[in-house]
Amino acid sequence: MEKQDKNRPNIVLVGFMGTGKTSIGRRLATQLRMRYVDTDDIIERDSGRRISDIFSVDGEETFRELESEAVRKASKLCNYVISTGGGVVLRETNMAELRRNGIIFCLTATPEEIYRRVRHQSHRPLLQTPDPLTKIRLMLEDRHPYYVKADYMVETTGRSFGEVMAYIKRVFKKC
Ligand code: S3P
């Protein structure tokens, strides 16, 4: 068990849908005795609505505004593992906020692996298309320049949660 330290910076997890931000984030928080928050959960809690409902009724731009608001709130926290939605990287202001008190790790995976992980899930509006694998490939290409702005890139394909977490913990301890 790790010692709790209130002044520790946050661990921020960014990355495409299905790269394991939530699963890894929750486990990391438990192991490092940090608290856990997810910006998508903040949006849903504050608005009282589901993400899919916000997308379908108000559109993506409204969602991005709510997301930036959630990022501002999360960035004020200390000693948290902050998991973010896959598109949080698209706004430079989000990244600047998250970086102020956080080390940003970008989880990555191949398009095929992402598809394998998300194909039976239906809560992600951007992947509700007839050909999700092609959409994943296109979105990953578009977003690549944004994801690489993270402090560290962490490949998850073919790696267990334990292996990914061990790497993040090793890096974080040195920060
Ligand atoms: C999005 C990813 C989702 C959620 C929303 C938009 C994106 O979060 O924020 O559906 O633009 O990539 P997860 O990455 O947690 O699935």
PDB file of C-alpha atoms and ligand atoms in Angstrom:
ATOM      1  CA  MET A   1       0.000   0.000   0.000  1.00  0.00           C
ATOM      2  CA  GLU A   2       1.220   3.484  -0.866  1.00  0.00           C
ATOM      3  CA  LYS A   3       1.412   6.293   1.627  1.00  0.00           C
ATOM      4  CA  GLN A   4      -1.179   9.003   1.051  1.00  0.00           C
ATOM      5  CA  ASP A   5       0.228  12.409   0.165  1.00  0.00           C
ATOM      6  CA  LYS A   6      -2.191  15.295  -0.158  1.00  0.00           C
ATOM      7  CA  ASN A   7       0.297  17.367  -2.191  1.00  0.00           C
ATOM      8  CA  ARG A   8       0.810  14.806  -4.896  1.00  0.00           C
ATOM      9  CA  PRO A   9      -0.086  15.968  -8.403  1.00  0.00           C
ATOM     10  CA  ASN A  10      -2.916  14.308 -10.255  1.00  0.00           C
ATOM     11  CA  ILE A  11      -2.520  11.430 -12.662  1.00  0.00           C
ATOM     12  CA  VAL A  12      -4.482  12.407 -15.760  1.00  0.00           C
ATOM     13  CA  LEU A  13      -5.496   9.697 -18.233  1.00  0.00           C
ATOM     14  CA  VAL A  14      -6.354  10.743 -21.774  1.00  0.00           C
ATOM     15  CA  GLY A  15      -6.761   8.562 -24.835  1.00  0.00           C
ATOM     16  CA  PHE A  16      -9.203   7.263 -27.381  1.00  0.00           C
ATOM     17  CA  MET A  17     -12.421   5.477 -26.375  1.00  0.00           C
ATOM     18  CA  GLY A  18     -11.732   1.908 -25.327  1.00  0.00           C
ATOM     19  CA  THR A  19      -8.095   2.389 -24.388  1.00  0.00           C
ATOM     20  CA  GLY A  20      -8.834   1.487 -20.758  1.00  0.00           C
ATOM     21  CA  LYS A  21      -8.853   4.892 -19.028  1.00  0.00           C
ATOM     22  CA  THR A  22     -11.667   3.968 -16.642  1.00  0.00           C
ATOM     23  CA  SER A  23     -10.526   0.433 -15.809  1.00  0.00           C
ATOM     24  CA  ILE A  24      -6.921   1.453 -15.306  1.00  0.00           C
ATOM     25  CA  GLY A  25      -7.784   4.738 -13.603  1.00  0.00           C
ATOM     26  CA  ARG A  26      -9.938   3.110 -10.940  1.00  0.00           C
ATOM     27  CA  ARG A  27      -7.339   0.450 -10.198  1.00  0.00           C
ATOM     28  CA  LEU A  28      -4.510   2.982 -10.053  1.00  0.00           C
ATOM     29  CA  ALA A  29      -6.444   5.159  -7.630  1.00  0.00           C
ATOM     30  CA  THR A  30      -7.031   2.199  -5.318  1.00  0.00           C
ATOM     31  CA  GLN A  31      -3.408   1.063  -5.416  1.00  0.00           C
ATOM     32  CA  LEU A  32      -1.932   4.534  -4.955  1.00  0.00           C
ATOM     33  CA  ARG A  33      -4.541   5.545  -2.364  1.00  0.00           C
ATOM     34  CA  MET A  34      -5.637   8.448  -4.510  1.00  0.00           C
ATOM     35  CA  ARG A  35      -9.196   9.467  -5.302  1.00  0.00           C
ATOM     36  CA  TYR A  36     -10.781   8.884  -8.681  1.00  0.00           C
ATOM     37  CA  VAL A  37     -12.903  11.076 -10.924  1.00  0.00           C
ATOM     38  CA  ASP A  38     -14.042  10.828 -14.525  1.00  0.00           C
ATOM     39  CA  THR A  39     -14.913  13.983 -16.488  1.00  0.00           C
ATOM     40  CA  ASP A  40     -17.794  12.167 -18.238  1.00  0.00           C
ATOM     41  CA  ASP A  41     -19.256  11.364 -14.803  1.00  0.00           C
ATOM     42  CA  ILE A  42     -18.950  15.022 -13.753  1.00  0.00           C
ATOM     43  CA  ILE A  43     -20.849  16.049 -16.899  1.00  0.00           C
ATOM     44  CA  GLU A  44     -23.615  13.509 -16.288  1.00  0.00           C
ATOM     45  CA  ARG A  45     -23.874  14.353 -12.599  1.00  0.00           C
ATOM     46  CA  ASP A  46     -23.936  18.149 -13.098  1.00  0.00           C
ATOM     47  CA  SER A  47     -26.362  18.100 -16.030  1.00  0.00           C
ATOM     48  CA  GLY A  48     -28.493  15.229 -14.752  1.00  0.00           C
ATOM     49  CA  ARG A  49     -28.354  13.782 -18.282  1.00  0.00           C
ATOM     50  CA  ARG A  50     -26.656  10.957 -20.124  1.00  0.00           C
ATOM     51  CA  ILE A  51     -23.827  11.795 -22.517  1.00  0.00           C
ATOM     52  CA  SER A  52     -25.737  10.130 -25.378  1.00  0.00           C
ATOM     53  CA  ASP A  53     -28.749  12.337 -24.661  1.00  0.00           C
ATOM     54  CA  ILE A  54     -26.627  15.516 -24.701  1.00  0.00           C
ATOM     55  CA  PHE A  55     -25.118  14.472 -28.060  1.00  0.00           C
ATOM     56  CA  SER A  56     -28.432  13.591 -29.678  1.00  0.00           C
ATOM     57  CA  VAL A  57     -30.473  16.547 -28.384  1.00  0.00           C
ATOM     58  CA  ASP A  58     -27.923  19.394 -28.213  1.00  0.00           C
ATOM     59  CA  GLY A  59     -25.067  18.180 -30.406  1.00  0.00           C
ATOM     60  CA  GLU A  60     -21.349  17.701 -29.975  1.00  0.00           C
ATOM     61  CA  GLU A  61     -20.449  21.384 -29.541  1.00  0.00           C
ATOM     62  CA  THR A  62     -22.650  21.682 -26.448  1.00  0.00           C
ATOM     63  CA  PHE A  63     -21.096  18.499 -25.101  1.00  0.00           C
ATOM     64  CA  ARG A  64     -17.589  19.968 -25.625  1.00  0.00           C
ATOM     65  CA  GLU A  65     -18.571  23.072 -23.652  1.00  0.00           C
ATOM     66  CA  LEU A  66     -19.818  20.937 -20.757  1.00  0.00           C
ATOM     67  CA  GLU A  67     -16.662  18.857 -21.018  1.00  0.00           C
ATOM     68  CA  SER A  68     -14.433  21.935 -20.693  1.00  0.00           C
ATOM     69  CA  GLU A  69     -16.422  22.986 -17.638  1.00  0.00           C
ATOM     70  CA  ALA A  70     -15.904  19.519 -16.131  1.00  0.00           C
ATOM     71  CA  VAL A  71     -12.170  19.728 -16.904  1.00  0.00           C
ATOM     72  CA  ARG A  72     -11.942  23.086 -15.102  1.00  0.00           C
ATOM     73  CA  LYS A  73     -13.508  21.507 -12.032  1.00  0.00           C
ATOM     74  CA  ALA A  74     -11.372  18.367 -12.129  1.00  0.00           C
ATOM     75  CA  SER A  75      -8.167  20.379 -12.591  1.00  0.00           C
ATOM     76  CA  LYS A  76      -8.687  22.107  -9.256  1.00  0.00           C
ATOM     77  CA  LEU A  77      -8.379  18.757  -7.457  1.00  0.00           C
ATOM     78  CA  CYS A  78      -5.255  17.346  -5.862  1.00  0.00           C
ATOM     79  CA  ASN A  79      -4.141  13.725  -5.381  1.00  0.00           C
ATOM     80  CA  TYR A  80      -6.691  12.413  -7.871  1.00  0.00           C
ATOM     81  CA  VAL A  81      -6.594  10.043 -10.777  1.00  0.00           C
ATOM     82  CA  ILE A  82      -8.574  11.948 -13.407  1.00  0.00           C
ATOM     83  CA  SER A  83      -9.959   9.943 -16.285  1.00  0.00           C
ATOM     84  CA  THR A  84     -11.185  11.952 -19.257  1.00  0.00           C
ATOM     85  CA  GLY A  85     -13.397  11.493 -22.320  1.00  0.00           C
ATOM     86  CA  GLY A  86     -11.599  10.555 -25.531  1.00  0.00           C
ATOM     87  CA  GLY A  87     -12.094  13.987 -27.104  1.00  0.00           C
ATOM     88  CA  VAL A  88     -10.780  16.070 -24.217  1.00  0.00           C
ATOM     89  CA  VAL A  89      -7.463  16.527 -26.038  1.00  0.00           C
ATOM     90  CA  LEU A  90      -9.155  18.441 -28.872  1.00  0.00           C
ATOM     91  CA  ARG A  91      -9.144  21.709 -26.938  1.00  0.00           C
ATOM     92  CA  GLU A  92      -5.744  23.086 -26.024  1.00  0.00           C
ATOM     93  CA  THR A  93      -7.321  24.883 -23.052  1.00  0.00           C
ATOM     94  CA  ASN A  94      -8.408  21.527 -21.593  1.00  0.00           C
ATOM     95  CA  MET A  95      -4.871  20.198 -21.805  1.00  0.00           C
ATOM     96  CA  ALA A  96      -3.435  23.366 -20.248  1.00  0.00           C
ATOM     97  CA  GLU A  97      -5.863  23.102 -17.304  1.00  0.00           C
ATOM     98  CA  LEU A  98      -5.140  19.411 -16.753  1.00  0.00           C
ATOM     99  CA  ARG A  99      -1.380  19.949 -16.956  1.00  0.00           C
ATOM    100  CA  ARG A 100      -1.331  22.654 -14.271  1.00  0.00           C
ATOM    101  CA  ASN A 101      -1.458  20.088 -11.493  1.00  0.00           C
ATOM    102  CA  GLY A 102      -1.219  16.803 -13.342  1.00  0.00           C
ATOM    103  CA  ILE A 103       1.000  14.440 -15.249  1.00  0.00           C
ATOM    104  CA  ILE A 104      -0.799  13.493 -18.451  1.00  0.00           C
ATOM    105  CA  PHE A 105      -0.623   9.895 -19.640  1.00  0.00           C
ATOM    106  CA  CYS A 106      -2.153   8.985 -22.990  1.00  0.00           C
ATOM    107  CA  LEU A 107      -3.316   5.379 -23.244  1.00  0.00           C
ATOM    108  CA  THR A 108      -3.139   3.970 -26.763  1.00  0.00           C
ATOM    109  CA  ALA A 109      -4.279   0.826 -28.545  1.00  0.00           C
ATOM    110  CA  THR A 110      -4.534  -0.347 -32.139  1.00  0.00           C
ATOM    111  CA  PRO A 111      -7.827   0.315 -33.995  1.00  0.00           C
ATOM    112  CA  GLU A 112      -8.533  -3.439 -34.112  1.00  0.00           C
ATOM    113  CA  GLU A 113      -8.008  -3.799 -30.369  1.00  0.00           C
ATOM    114  CA  ILE A 114     -10.205  -0.764 -29.638  1.00  0.00           C
ATOM    115  CA  TYR A 115     -12.921  -2.213 -31.837  1.00  0.00           C
ATOM    116  CA  ARG A 116     -12.659  -5.561 -30.058  1.00  0.00           C
ATOM    117  CA  ARG A 117     -13.074  -3.835 -26.688  1.00  0.00           C
ATOM    118  CA  VAL A 118     -16.003  -1.546 -27.581  1.00  0.00           C
ATOM    119  CA  ARG A 119     -17.992  -3.551 -30.132  1.00  0.00           C
ATOM    120  CA  HIS A 120     -20.584  -4.838 -27.649  1.00  0.00           C
ATOM    121  CA  GLN A 121     -21.062  -1.453 -25.975  1.00  0.00           C
ATOM    122  CA  SER A 122     -23.687   1.054 -27.071  1.00  0.00           C
ATOM    123  CA  HIS A 123     -23.149   4.119 -24.839  1.00  0.00           C
ATOM    124  CA  ARG A 124     -20.689   5.955 -27.111  1.00  0.00           C
ATOM    125  CA  PRO A 125     -22.609   8.149 -29.582  1.00  0.00           C
ATOM    126  CA  LEU A 126     -19.599   8.686 -31.869  1.00  0.00           C
ATOM    127  CA  LEU A 127     -19.271   4.952 -32.526  1.00  0.00           C
ATOM    128  CA  GLN A 128     -22.926   4.273 -33.308  1.00  0.00           C
ATOM    129  CA  THR A 129     -22.290   3.859 -37.023  1.00  0.00           C
ATOM    130  CA  PRO A 130     -22.635   0.946 -39.461  1.00  0.00           C
ATOM    131  CA  ASP A 131     -18.844   0.588 -39.734  1.00  0.00           C
ATOM    132  CA  PRO A 132     -17.296   1.431 -36.352  1.00  0.00           C
ATOM    133  CA  LEU A 133     -13.843   0.038 -37.201  1.00  0.00           C
ATOM    134  CA  THR A 134     -13.432   2.459 -40.120  1.00  0.00           C
ATOM    135  CA  LYS A 135     -14.694   5.310 -37.949  1.00  0.00           C
ATOM    136  CA  ILE A 136     -12.178   4.373 -35.235  1.00  0.00           C
ATOM    137  CA  ARG A 137      -9.332   4.356 -37.779  1.00  0.00           C
ATOM    138  CA  LEU A 138     -10.325   7.770 -39.170  1.00  0.00           C
ATOM    139  CA  MET A 139     -10.810   9.363 -35.761  1.00  0.00           C
ATOM    140  CA  LEU A 140      -7.491   7.995 -34.482  1.00  0.00           C
ATOM    141  CA  GLU A 141      -5.723   9.489 -37.471  1.00  0.00           C
ATOM    142  CA  ASP A 142      -7.419  12.873 -36.985  1.00  0.00           C
ATOM    143  CA  ARG A 143      -6.688  12.932 -33.282  1.00  0.00           C
ATOM    144  CA  HIS A 144      -3.147  11.615 -33.356  1.00  0.00           C
ATOM    145  CA  PRO A 145      -1.561  15.113 -33.320  1.00  0.00           C
ATOM    146  CA  TYR A 146      -3.570  15.920 -30.188  1.00  0.00           C
ATOM    147  CA  TYR A 147      -2.912  12.714 -28.280  1.00  0.00           C
ATOM    148  CA  VAL A 148       0.853  13.006 -28.696  1.00  0.00           C
ATOM    149  CA  LYS A 149       0.758  16.234 -26.694  1.00  0.00           C
ATOM    150  CA  ALA A 150       0.428  14.129 -23.527  1.00  0.00           C
ATOM    151  CA  ASP A 151       3.480  13.890 -21.277  1.00  0.00           C
ATOM    152  CA  TYR A 152       3.727  10.114 -21.729  1.00  0.00           C
ATOM    153  CA  MET A 153       2.291   7.662 -24.265  1.00  0.00           C
ATOM    154  CA  VAL A 154       1.345   4.230 -22.925  1.00  0.00           C
ATOM    155  CA  GLU A 155       0.548   1.384 -25.341  1.00  0.00           C
ATOM    156  CA  THR A 156      -2.044  -0.997 -23.896  1.00  0.00           C
ATOM    157  CA  THR A 157      -2.456  -3.504 -26.762  1.00  0.00           C
ATOM    158  CA  GLY A 158      -1.218  -6.900 -25.635  1.00  0.00           C
ATOM    159  CA  ARG A 159      -0.493  -5.621 -22.121  1.00  0.00           C
ATOM    160  CA  SER A 160      -2.304  -6.534 -18.922  1.00  0.00           C
ATOM    161  CA  PHE A 161      -3.757  -3.877 -16.596  1.00  0.00           C
ATOM    162  CA  GLY A 162      -0.934  -4.770 -14.195  1.00  0.00           C
ATOM    163  CA  GLU A 163       1.769  -4.073 -16.789  1.00  0.00           C
ATOM    164  CA  VAL A 164       0.236  -0.753 -17.818  1.00  0.00           C
ATOM    165  CA  MET A 165      -0.219   0.317 -14.218  1.00  0.00           C
ATOM    166  CA  ALA A 166       3.321  -0.676 -13.257  1.00  0.00           C
ATOM    167  CA  TYR A 167       4.676   1.611 -15.985  1.00  0.00           C
ATOM    168  CA  ILE A 168       2.492   4.563 -14.954  1.00  0.00           C
ATOM    169  CA  LYS A 169       3.366   4.116 -11.284  1.00  0.00           C
ATOM    170  CA  ARG A 170       7.082   3.953 -12.063  1.00  0.00           C
ATOM    171  CA  VAL A 171       6.963   7.175 -14.066  1.00  0.00           C
ATOM    172  CA  PHE A 172       4.692   8.947 -11.590  1.00  0.00           C
ATOM    173  CA  LYS A 173       6.966   8.173  -8.632  1.00  0.00           C
ATOM    174  CA  LYS A 174       9.818   9.971 -10.359  1.00  0.00           C
ATOM    175  CA  CYS A 175       7.731  13.111 -11.003  1.00  0.00           C
TER     176      CYS A 175
HETATM  177  C1  S3P B   1     -15.832  10.810 -26.633  1.00  0.00           C
HETATM  178  C2  S3P B   1     -15.483   9.833 -25.733  1.00  0.00           C
HETATM  179  C3  S3P B   1     -16.372   9.414 -24.632  1.00  0.00           C
HETATM  180  C4  S3P B   1     -17.335  10.539 -24.269  1.00  0.00           C
HETATM  181  C5  S3P B   1     -18.069  11.016 -25.479  1.00  0.00           C
HETATM  182  C6  S3P B   1     -17.121  11.551 -26.555  1.00  0.00           C
HETATM  183  C7  S3P B   1     -14.890  11.169 -27.730  1.00  0.00           C
HETATM  184  O1  S3P B   1     -15.614   9.056 -23.485  1.00  0.00           O
HETATM  185  O2  S3P B   1     -16.648  11.595 -23.664  1.00  0.00           O
HETATM  186  O3  S3P B   1     -18.849   9.964 -25.961  1.00  0.00           O
HETATM  187  O4  S3P B   1     -15.059  12.238 -28.347  1.00  0.00           O
HETATM  188  O5  S3P B   1     -13.927  10.403 -27.963  1.00  0.00           O
HETATM  189  P1  S3P B   1     -14.739   7.691 -23.355  1.00  0.00           P
HETATM  190  O6  S3P B   1     -13.422   7.946 -24.035  1.00  0.00           O
HETATM  191  O7  S3P B   1     -14.569   7.525 -21.886  1.00  0.00           O
HETATM  192  O8  S3P B   1     -15.524   6.601 -23.994  1.00  0.00           O
END
